[in-house]
Amino acid sequence: MSQLYLVPTPIGNLKDMTFRAVEVLKEADLILAEDTRTSGKLLKHYEITTPMQSHHMHNEHKTVDALIEKLKSGMTIAVISDAGTPAISDPGFLLVRACVEQQIKVNCLPGATAFVPALVNSGLPNDKFVFEGFLPVKKGRQTRLLLLAEETRTIIFYESPHKLVKTLGHFCEYFGEDRLVSVSREITKLYEETIRGTVKEVLAHYTNKPPKGEIVIIVDGKHK
């Protein structure tokens, strides 16, 4: 039976690859990789020789139909992103949706994803939360921030290092300087760190010490 597997890959530490993930990637007929050069290093490390095909945000809408036909023919296909769980702010959603529509079996393996450790490590309420991913760069950004300013659940954002200070400045403006925030970067890597405090305090820290690496921001919800 043809199946689609979504396989999480390490977000930094190669030891976070699961035994099952390696097994699925070895047994699949084809691996769809966000960047075949990046994924090639991972596959080589685990001696995985399964053929790879590029599958990223710029071509995924064009390749879905052809991939569905391959699955219908009996192939087993695995999807991986550069790091973390596919389809979470990464390619994968369009193919999963098409598989569901065509009644093709979809399996998502549990594994590495950046926002879970950042949320748990933040010290902010995690019984209820909302995942926002990346904020709009320009159009719609102000509207989104105005809406989220009233959100009472803990809010999770992804951000790039060169935009972090600007984003924290917007949080000061829309959420207030005293809103609690936690910024985690380089999760599972050698220089992993989490900086917690008010938005004003964390903004001051990263204004003086420009950040590097992948970043997750956890923001306390509005208190009634």
Backbone as a ProteinNet text record, in pm:
[ID]
protein_1_A
[PRIMARY]
MSQLYLVPTPIGNLKDMTFRAVEVLKEADLILAEDTRTSGKLLKHYEITTPMQSHHMHNEHKTVDALIEKLKSGMTIAVISDAGTPAISDPGFLLVRACVEQQIKVNCLPGATAFVPALVNSGLPNDKFVFEGFLPVKKGRQTRLLLLAEETRTIIFYESPHKLVKTLGHFCEYFGEDRLVSVSREITKLYEETIRGTVKEVLAHYTNKPPKGEIVIIVDGKHK
[TERTIARY]
84.1	0	86.8	52.5	126.8	97	199.3	183.2	271.9	228	310.1	353.4	483.1	536.2	591.8	557.5	622.3	719.7	846.9	951.9	1027.5	1015.2	1091.1	1240.9	1320.4	1466	1521	1641.9	1696.6	1701.4	1676.4	1683.8	1822.3	1912.5	2048.9	2136.1	2092.2	2169.6	2131.2	2225.9	2197.5	2147.8	2178	2134.2	1983.3	1915.9	1770.8	1694.2	1764.4	1700.5	1653	1528.9	1478.2	1514	1515.4	1541.3	1436.4	1311.6	1202.8	1217.3	1259.9	1277.8	1382.4	1492.4	1597.4	1543.8	1468.7	1412.3	1318	1228.5	1132.7	1204.7	1305.6	1378.3	1455.7	1504.8	1577.5	1482.7	1361.2	1267.8	1179.6	1173.7	1090.8	1145.6	1057.7	1100.6	1159.1	1114.3	1157.9	1151.2	1249.6	1250	1236	1136.7	1120	1189.8	1289.9	1371.8	1360.8	1350.4	1341.9	1467.5	1583.4	1711.3	1792	1812.5	1878.7	2023.6	2087.5	2226.3	2231.5	2140.1	2134.3	2097.6	1993.3	1947.4	2048	2125.2	2224.9	2325.8	2361.8	2456.7	2396.1	2266.9	2198	2187.5	2147.1	2130.2	2263.5	2368.9	2501.8	2543	2513.9	2550.3	2485.1	2359.5	2286.1	2286	2372.3	2390	2257.5	2182.4	2054.5	2079	2047.6	2077.5	1952.4	1838	1712	1721.4	1670.2	1673.4	1600.1	1652.2	1591.5	1539.4	1438	1383	1357.1	1386	1365.9	1217.3	1179.5	1039	1037.5	1019.7	1027.7	913.2	908.8	795.7	779	886.1	878.7	830.6	832.1	789	679.5	644.5	553.5	415.7	366.9	233.6	233.1	351.9	361.4	381.3	431.4	469	368.4	268.1	173.6	106	54.2	-18.9	68.1	192.4	283.6	316.3	329.7	359.9	241.5	121.3	1.1	-5	30.8	31	133.9	249.9	351.5	300.2	232.1	176.2	67.9	-15	-121.1	-63.9	55.8	118.1	176.2	176.5	224.2	351.1	404.3	527.2	502.4	602.7	603.2	697	644.9	722.1	735.7	856.2	882.2	915.5	861.9	888.3	971.7	1080.5	1160.3	1184.5	1204.3	1243.3	1388.3	1442.3	1581.7	1601.7	1499.6	1507.2	1366.4	1341.5	1211.8	1107.5	981.7	870	818.2	809.5	758.5	618.6	589	458.5	437.5	527.8	520	610.3	552.2	627.7	728.6	699.9	783.9	694.2	748.9	667.9	609.9	498	436.6	285.1	229.6	84.3	9.1	51.2	-21.7	-29.2	81.4	84.1	-2.4	3.3	-80.8	-228.4	-265.8	-405.8	-450.4	-364.5	-398	-411.7	-326	-334.4	-464.8	-502.7	-628.2	-746.2	-743.3	-850.9	-858.1	-742	-735.5	-739.5	-760.4	-768.1	-640.3	-526.9	-396.1	-350.8	-301.9	-265.8	-150.6	-166	-63	-18.8	110.6	167.4	263.8	246.1	341.7	410.8	541.5	617.8	637.5	638.3	671.7	822.1	860.3	1002.8	1029.7	1146	1194.3	1106.6	1076.9	1015.6	1055.4	1085.6	1149.6	1058.7	929.1	848.5	811.8	809.2	770.5	872.2	1001.4	1096.5	1103.3	1087.7	1090.7	973.2	855.4	736.1	750.1	789.5	801.3	909.4	1016.2	1131.2	1106.5	1001	978.2	935.7	868.5	812.9	679.6	630.1	500.3	392.5	266.9	160.3	158.5	153.8	152.2	33	-66.8	-187.4	-274.2	-263.6	-332.8	-238.6	-223.7	-133.1	-176.8	-126.3	-156.3	-24.3	-11.9	109.4	89.6	171.4	160.8	267.2	375.4	483.3	545.3	574.6	634.7	526.2	545.9	454.8	468.2	362.9	377.7	490.4	567.8	681.2	634.7	539.3	490.4	337.9	276.6	131.5	65	-23.2	-97	-30	92	165.2	97.4	64.7	1	-133.9	-212.1	-342.8	-329.3	-228.2	-207.8	-166.5	-78.2	-30.4	-142	-226.8	-340.4	-434.7	-456.3	-542.2	-480	-350.1	-281.3	-260.6	-267.2	-253.1	-362.7	-476.3	-589	-593	-498.6	-495.4	-458.8	-539.1	-513.8	-431	-417.5	-333.8	-188.1	-96.6	45.1	62.6	146.7	163.9	304.9	314.1	442.5	473	594.2	639.3	771.8	795.4	928.3	982.6	1114	1172.2	1316.5	1362.3	1501.1	1584.5	1713.3	1794.4	1802.4	1808.3	1823.4	1693.3	1581.7	1454.6	1407.5	1481.6	1436.2	1418.5	1516.5	1509.5	1390.5	1368.6	1255.6	1123.4	1113.4	990.7	966.1	1070.3	1054.7	1012.7	1061.4	1018.7	870.4	821.6	678.1	597.6	653.1	584	571.5	676.6	670.2	556.1	544.8	445.3	303.2	283.3	148	106.1	201.6	168.1	198.2	285.5	326.9	464.4	542.4	680	691.3	586	592.9	541	498.7	451.8	570	549.3	656.2	682.7	810.2	849.9	969.6	982	1096.4	1148.2	1276.8	1337.6	1438.1	1412.6	1503.9	1570.1	1699	1769.9	1868.7	1903.1	1999.4	1959.1	1830.2	1779.4	1847.1	1894.6	1966.3	2111.1	2154	2290.3	2383.2	2511.9	2615.2	2589.8	2545.2	2526.6	2379.7	2302.8	2162	2147.1	2049.8	2021.9	1875.7	1825.5	1691.7	1701.9	1651.3	1650.4	1505.1	1477.5	1341.3	1335.2	1217.8	1197.3	1082.8	1073.6	974.3	1021.2	929.3	968	1077.4	1064.1	1162.4	1300.3	1305	1432.7	1497.9	1419.4	1474.9	1516.3	1441.6	1479.3	1613.8	1632.7	1759.2	1875.5	1851.5	1955.8	2001.1	1905.7	1942.3	1980.2	1946.2	1996.1	2146.6	2188.8	2331	2408.9	2337.6	2403	2325.3	2354.2	2280.2	2279.5	2162	2149.6	2193.4	2221.9	2249.6	2164.2	2141.2	2072	1920.7	1857.1	1712.1	1648.2	1535.8	1477.6	1330.1	1290.7	1149.9	1119.1	1010.9	968.7	838.9	835.1	714.5	667.2	543.7	489.4	371.3	374	263.7	135.5	23.7	-103.4	-146.1	-245.1	-295.4	-373.4	-343.8	-412.7	-539.8	-650.8	-778.9	-784.2
-120.2	0	124	219.8	345.1	426.9	498.5	581.3	705	810.7	930.2	939.8	955.9	974.1	1115.5	1181.3	1306.8	1274.5	1298.8	1253.7	1373.2	1396	1504.2	1474.9	1579.5	1566.5	1659.2	1633.3	1712.6	1862.1	1943.4	2089.2	2141.3	2050.9	2091.8	1973.4	1897.3	1783.6	1657.3	1600	1482.2	1362.9	1360.7	1249.8	1250.2	1359	1365.9	1296	1235.8	1154.1	1024.3	983.7	861.4	738.3	621.3	495.2	473.8	505.5	484.1	575.9	700.7	793.9	742	691.3	635.5	516.3	431.2	312.2	349.3	446.1	488.5	547.9	630.6	693.8	590.9	486.4	380.9	296.5	276.5	187.7	257.6	390.9	465.2	450.7	469.5	466.3	600.2	708.3	843	933.7	1021.6	1122.2	1260	1335.3	1473.6	1562.9	1637.5	1717.8	1865.3	1947.8	2092.9	2143.4	2100.1	2132.6	2003.1	1950.7	1820.5	1824.9	1942.4	1952.9	1942	2013.1	2006.7	1866.4	1810.4	1677.1	1569.3	1594.9	1497.8	1465.6	1565.7	1545.8	1454.9	1477.4	1395	1250.5	1232.5	1097.2	1023	1094.8	1032.5	987.5	1069.4	1037.2	907.2	887.2	767.4	657.7	672.3	572	540.4	646	632.3	664	570.4	586	604.3	623.3	641.9	764.4	757.2	872.9	993.5	1112.3	1236.2	1320.2	1398.9	1495.2	1626.7	1737	1867.8	1897.5	1943.7	1976.6	2094.3	2214.4	2334.6	2430.1	2543.1	2635.4	2694.3	2694.4	2755.5	2658.4	2526.7	2432.3	2335.2	2337.2	2233.6	2238.3	2359.8	2367.7	2313.9	2307.4	2257.7	2106.2	2048.9	1906.9	1813.8	1869.7	1787.1	1681.3	1720.9	1625.8	1507.4	1534.9	1427.8	1335.6	1393	1312.2	1224.5	1278.1	1198.8	1078.5	1096.9	986.4	880.1	924.7	829.1	749.1	816.6	747.5	648.4	689.1	600.3	476.9	491	378.4	276	312	217.7	260.3	377.4	422.4	467.8	451.9	508.9	629	743.1	867.9	926.6	971.5	1037.6	1184.2	1271.9	1415.7	1459.1	1531.9	1590.8	1737.8	1818.1	1957.7	1971.7	2091.7	2111.4	2078	2107	2078.4	2079.8	1988.1	1986.5	1904.8	1930.2	1854.3	1919.9	1846.3	1903.3	1962.5	2065	2131.7	2230.9	2235.4	2337.7	2452	2555.1	2665.7	2615.4	2502.7	2440.1	2370	2331.4	2261.4	2130.9	2089.3	1962.4	1966.7	2081.2	2090.8	2059.4	2116.2	2098.5	1950.4	1879.1	1737.1	1655.1	1687.7	1617.1	1637.5	1761	1790.2	1711.3	1705.6	1631.5	1482.1	1428.8	1287.3	1257	1345.1	1327.4	1327	1418.2	1426.6	1300.9	1241.7	1122.3	992.5	1004.9	890.5	805.3	874.8	809.8	820	711.6	708.9	804.4	882.1	977	940.6	930.5	902.9	1015.3	1075.9	1175.2	1117.8	1102	1049.2	1158.5	1121.8	1218.9	1245.8	1365.9	1396.7	1543.8	1585.6	1720.9	1829.4	1929.7	2053.6	2162.4	2280.9	2382.8	2443	2459.5	2539.9	2468.2	2334.6	2263.2	2282.2	2255.8	2281.3	2428.5	2519.4	2662.6	2701	2645.1	2673.1	2617.3	2491.8	2427.3	2496	2539.1	2600.2	2746.2	2806.5	2950.3	2987.1	2894.8	2926.6	2999	3018	3082.5	2974.5	3008.8	2907.5	2830.2	2696.8	2615.8	2521.5	2545.1	2462.6	2501.8	2629.7	2678.8	2773.9	2753.6	2840.8	2847.3	2947.8	2964.3	2977.2	2900.7	2903.2	2996.8	3101.4	3200	3182.1	3111.8	3098.6	3234.4	3260.3	3387.9	3493.5	3611.6	3723.2	3768.9	3829.1	3888.1	3990.5	3995.9	4088.1	4232.3	4258.9	4396	4399	4360.8	4367.1	4274.7	4331.4	4253.4	4241.4	4290.9	4277.4	4356.4	4483.2	4566.6	4509.9	4465.2	4407.4	4284.1	4201.2	4079	4112.1	4208.8	4246.2	4308	4387.4	4446.4	4337.2	4236.8	4125.3	4044.6	4016.1	3934	4006.7	4137.3	4214.6	4179.7	4129	4092.2	3943	3865.6	3720.8	3687.8	3603.7	3569.5	3441.9	3364.7	3245.1	3281.2	3196.9	3215	3207.2	3294.8	3305	3262	3181.8	3130.7	3188	3242.9	3298.3	3236.4	3225.4	3198.8	3331.3	3351.2	3473.7	3449.8	3526.1	3519	3614.3	3586.1	3668.3	3814.9	3845.1	3984.7	4065	3997.8	4068.6	4068.1	4001	3984.7	4118.5	4206.4	4334.9	4417.5	4417.7	4490.8	4433.3	4302.3	4236.7	4264.6	4257.3	4287.7	4434	4521.5	4661.7	4674.9	4597.6	4597.6	4541.1	4439.4	4384.5	4490	4569.8	4680	4774.9	4803.8	4900	4846.3	4719.7	4664.9	4586.2	4519.9	4438	4507.3	4608.6	4678.5	4633.5	4726.3	4698.3	4596.2	4582	4494.1	4352.3	4324	4189.1	4092	3977.6	3879.5	3805.4	3777.6	3711.9	3620.9	3517.2	3426.4	3402.3	3422.3	3402.4	3287.9	3181.5	3066.6	3062.6	3039.7	3029.9	2913.8	2865.9	2756.5	2633.8	2603.6	2492.2	2360.4	2286.8	2158.4	2174.2	2295.9	2317.2	2360.1	2373.8	2402.8	2532.5	2636.9	2768	2799.1	2695.9	2714.5	2808.2	2899.9	2988.3	3030.3	3064	3119	3244.9	3355.2	3482.3	3515.6	3535.7	3562.4	3698.6	3761.1	3888.6	3964.1	4093	4175.1	4199.7	4240.4	4270	4376.9	4477.8	4586.5	4533.5	4444	4388.4	4301.1	4215.9	4125.7	4204	4308.2	4395.9	4461.9	4511.4	4575.6	4476.7	4351.9	4249.4	4225.7	4206.5	4173.2	4295.9	4414.4	4536	4548	4509.9	4515.9	4393.2	4283.5	4158.2	4094.3	4135.3	4083.1	3930.4	3870.8	3724.3	3653.6	3525.4	3438	3312.4	3243.9	3116	3126.4	3010.3	3003	3042.9	3116.6	3176.5	3143	3111.8	3095.8	3196.8	3272.7	3371.5	3323.6	3321.2	3286.1	3411.5	3451.5	3574.4	3539.7	3593.4	3574	3633.8	3569.1	3621.6	3742.6	3815.9	3932.7	3886.4	3949.9	3915.6	3998.7	3932.1	4000.9	4085.1
0	0	0	-86.7	-91	34.8	81.7	200.3	188.8	255	268.3	413.9	435.3	570.3	584.9	693.6	729.4	841.9	816.9	907.5	966.3	1096.9	1160.2	1157.6	1139	1142.7	1251.5	1301.3	1411.3	1380.1	1482.8	1466	1502.5	1534.5	1566.9	1602.7	1699.8	1748.8	1672.5	1598.9	1516.2	1597.4	1727.7	1812.1	1835.3	1797	1814.8	1703.1	1608.7	1506.5	1570.9	1545.7	1607.9	1524.5	1590.4	1519.4	1410.4	1443.7	1348.3	1227.3	1250.3	1138.7	1040.8	1092.9	1007	929	995.7	932.2	818.1	843.1	740.4	620.2	645.3	534.4	452.4	518	445.3	360	410.3	341.2	238.5	241.2	146	4.1	-93.3	-233.8	-277.1	-211.1	-248.1	-125.8	-112.7	-5.8	-68.4	-23.2	-66.9	35.4	-8.8	81.6	46.5	149.4	128	57.5	102.6	39	34.9	-84.4	-97.1	-49.8	-56.3	-8.4	143.9	210.4	357.1	403.6	342.2	381.8	344	238.7	195.7	305	385.3	495	602.4	630.6	730	681.7	556.8	502.8	498.4	463.7	459.6	599.3	699.6	838.3	883.3	840.6	881.5	773.7	673.8	567.2	498.3	466.8	396.2	248.9	161.6	18.7	-67	-4.7	-77.7	-169.1	-292.5	-382.8	-323.3	-353	-304.8	-420	-389.9	-485.6	-411.6	-476.5	-414	-398.7	-279.9	-252.5	-155.4	-208.7	-125.4	-158.2	-87	-97.2	-237	-316.7	-449.1	-557.2	-528.1	-632.3	-586.5	-455.2	-405.9	-470.9	-504.2	-565	-708.3	-770.4	-907.1	-914.4	-805.6	-809.4	-743	-677.4	-600.9	-687.7	-803.6	-889	-929.3	-967.9	-1009.3	-891.8	-773.5	-655.1	-615.9	-631.4	-603.3	-697	-822.2	-918.2	-878.5	-827.9	-782.8	-663.3	-573.4	-457.6	-500.5	-594.1	-643.4	-713.1	-766.5	-836.7	-739.4	-609.8	-509	-437	-468.1	-404.3	-260.2	-177.8	-43.3	-44.8	-6.4	-12.2	128.2	161.3	289.1	264.1	347.4	336.1	455.6	428.7	535.3	503.1	606.5	587.1	631.2	621.8	662.3	810	890.1	1033.5	1091.8	1185.6	1252	1178	1211.5	1156.1	1029.1	917.3	793	811	733.3	728	842.8	942.3	1046.8	1003.2	942.3	882.2	779.6	719.1	617.1	515.1	399.2	298.6	351.9	293.4	330.7	335.3	372.7	389.4	260.6	148.8	23	-17	2.1	-33.9	62.6	190.2	288.1	255.2	226.4	193.1	70.3	-30.7	-152.6	-123.4	-37.6	-1	72.9	162.8	236.3	140.1	44.6	-54.5	-140.4	-168.5	-253.5	-172.3	-41.1	50.4	48	38.8	48.9	193.7	250	391.8	422.1	528	571.8	713.2	733.5	864.9	902	1018.2	1067.4	1190.3	1181.9	1293.8	1399.3	1527.7	1630.8	1628.6	1667.7	1667.4	1689	1648.8	1679	1616.6	1699	1650.7	1748.7	1698	1781.7	1887.6	1857.6	1948.5	2078.9	2078.9	2201.1	2314.5	2292.3	2401.1	2441.3	2343.6	2375.5	2464.7	2437.1	2516.2	2657.4	2667.3	2797.9	2882.6	2817.3	2884.9	2924.1	2870.5	2889.2	3030.7	3099.5	3229.7	3220.1	3097.9	3076.1	3064.1	3089.7	3086.3	2954.8	2963.2	2840.7	2833.9	2921.4	2914.6	2795.6	2755.2	2635.7	2563.1	2433.6	2357.7	2212.2	2141.7	1999.3	1923.9	1815.6	1733.8	1615.6	1607.7	1500	1392.7	1423.3	1325.4	1296.4	1169.6	1130.8	1108.7	1163.3	1137.9	993.6	936.6	803.3	804.4	697.9	692.8	682.6	594.2	576.2	579.6	469.6	458.4	560.8	639.5	737	872.2	885.8	1012.1	1124.5	1098.2	1201	1242.1	1144.3	1172.9	1261.8	1231	1308.7	1451.7	1467.8	1600.2	1685.1	1622.4	1694.7	1744	1662.8	1701.1	1814.6	1802.1	1901.1	2033.9	2032.2	2156.3	2256.5	2205.9	2292.4	2324.2	2268.3	2288.6	2433.7	2498.3	2638.6	2654.4	2547.2	2553.8	2526	2568.6	2537.3	2385.1	2330.4	2184.9	2145.4	2040.2	1991.8	1854.5	1840	1712.1	1672.8	1541.5	1488.3	1436.2	1445.6	1391.6	1349.6	1251.6	1208.4	1293.6	1311	1401.3	1362.8	1232.8	1192.3	1204.5	1234.7	1253.1	1398.5	1486	1624.1	1695.6	1688.3	1758.7	1708.5	1578.6	1521.3	1572.6	1575.5	1622.2	1769.6	1852	1994.2	2014.4	1927.9	1932.1	1903.1	1807.6	1777.3	1894.5	1962.4	2079.4	2189.3	2207.4	2304.8	2269.6	2140.9	2093.3	2104.3	2066.5	2058.8	2182.8	2248.9	2365.4	2497.9	2492.1	2613.6	2659.6	2714.7	2754.2	2866	2946.6	3064	3038.4	2914.4	2882.6	2894.1	2957.7	2974.1	2843.6	2820	2695.1	2723.4	2642.8	2651.2	2509.5	2490.1	2358.7	2366.8	2291.7	2286.1	2149.4	2147.9	2019.8	2023.1	1905.1	1890.8	1974	1975.3	2054.7	2014.1	2111.8	2102.8	2055.1	2023.6	1974.3	2087.8	2055.4	2154.2	2230.3	2158.1	2220.8	2250.1	2278.6	2311.7	2431.4	2421.7	2535.3	2534.2	2651.8	2666.8	2752.8	2700.9	2773	2806.4	2934.1	2980.6	3047.7	3043.3	3110.7	3048.2	3076.5	3007.9	2865.5	2779.4	2640.7	2638.9	2725.3	2731.7	2770	2868.7	2914.5	2808.4	2744.6	2643.1	2518.5	2484.4	2372.7	2400.7	2522.6	2559.7	2548.7	2591	2585	2441.6	2350.5	2213.2	2130.2	2177.7	2112.6	2136.8	2256.5	2292.3	2247.2	2226	2187.9	2072.6	1949.1	1834	1830.8	1809.9	1817.6	1690.2	1704.5	1590.9	1606.1	1495.3	1500.5	1487.4	1484.5	1473.7	1606.5	1598.2	1718.7	1733.5	1857.8	1893.5	2003.6	1984.1	2084.5	2147.6	2279.9	2353.9	2427.7	2404.6	2464.1	2554.3	2673.4	2767.3	2709.5	2733.2	2686	2769.6	2719.6	2791	2915.5	3026.5	3149.6	3162.8	3189.9	3199.9	3327.4
[MASK]
++++++++++++++++++++++++++++++++++++++++++++++++++++++++++++++++++++++++++++++++++++++++++++++++++++++++++++++++++++++++++++++++++++++++++++++++++++++++++++++++++++++++++++++++++++++++++++++++++++++++++++++++++++++++++++++++

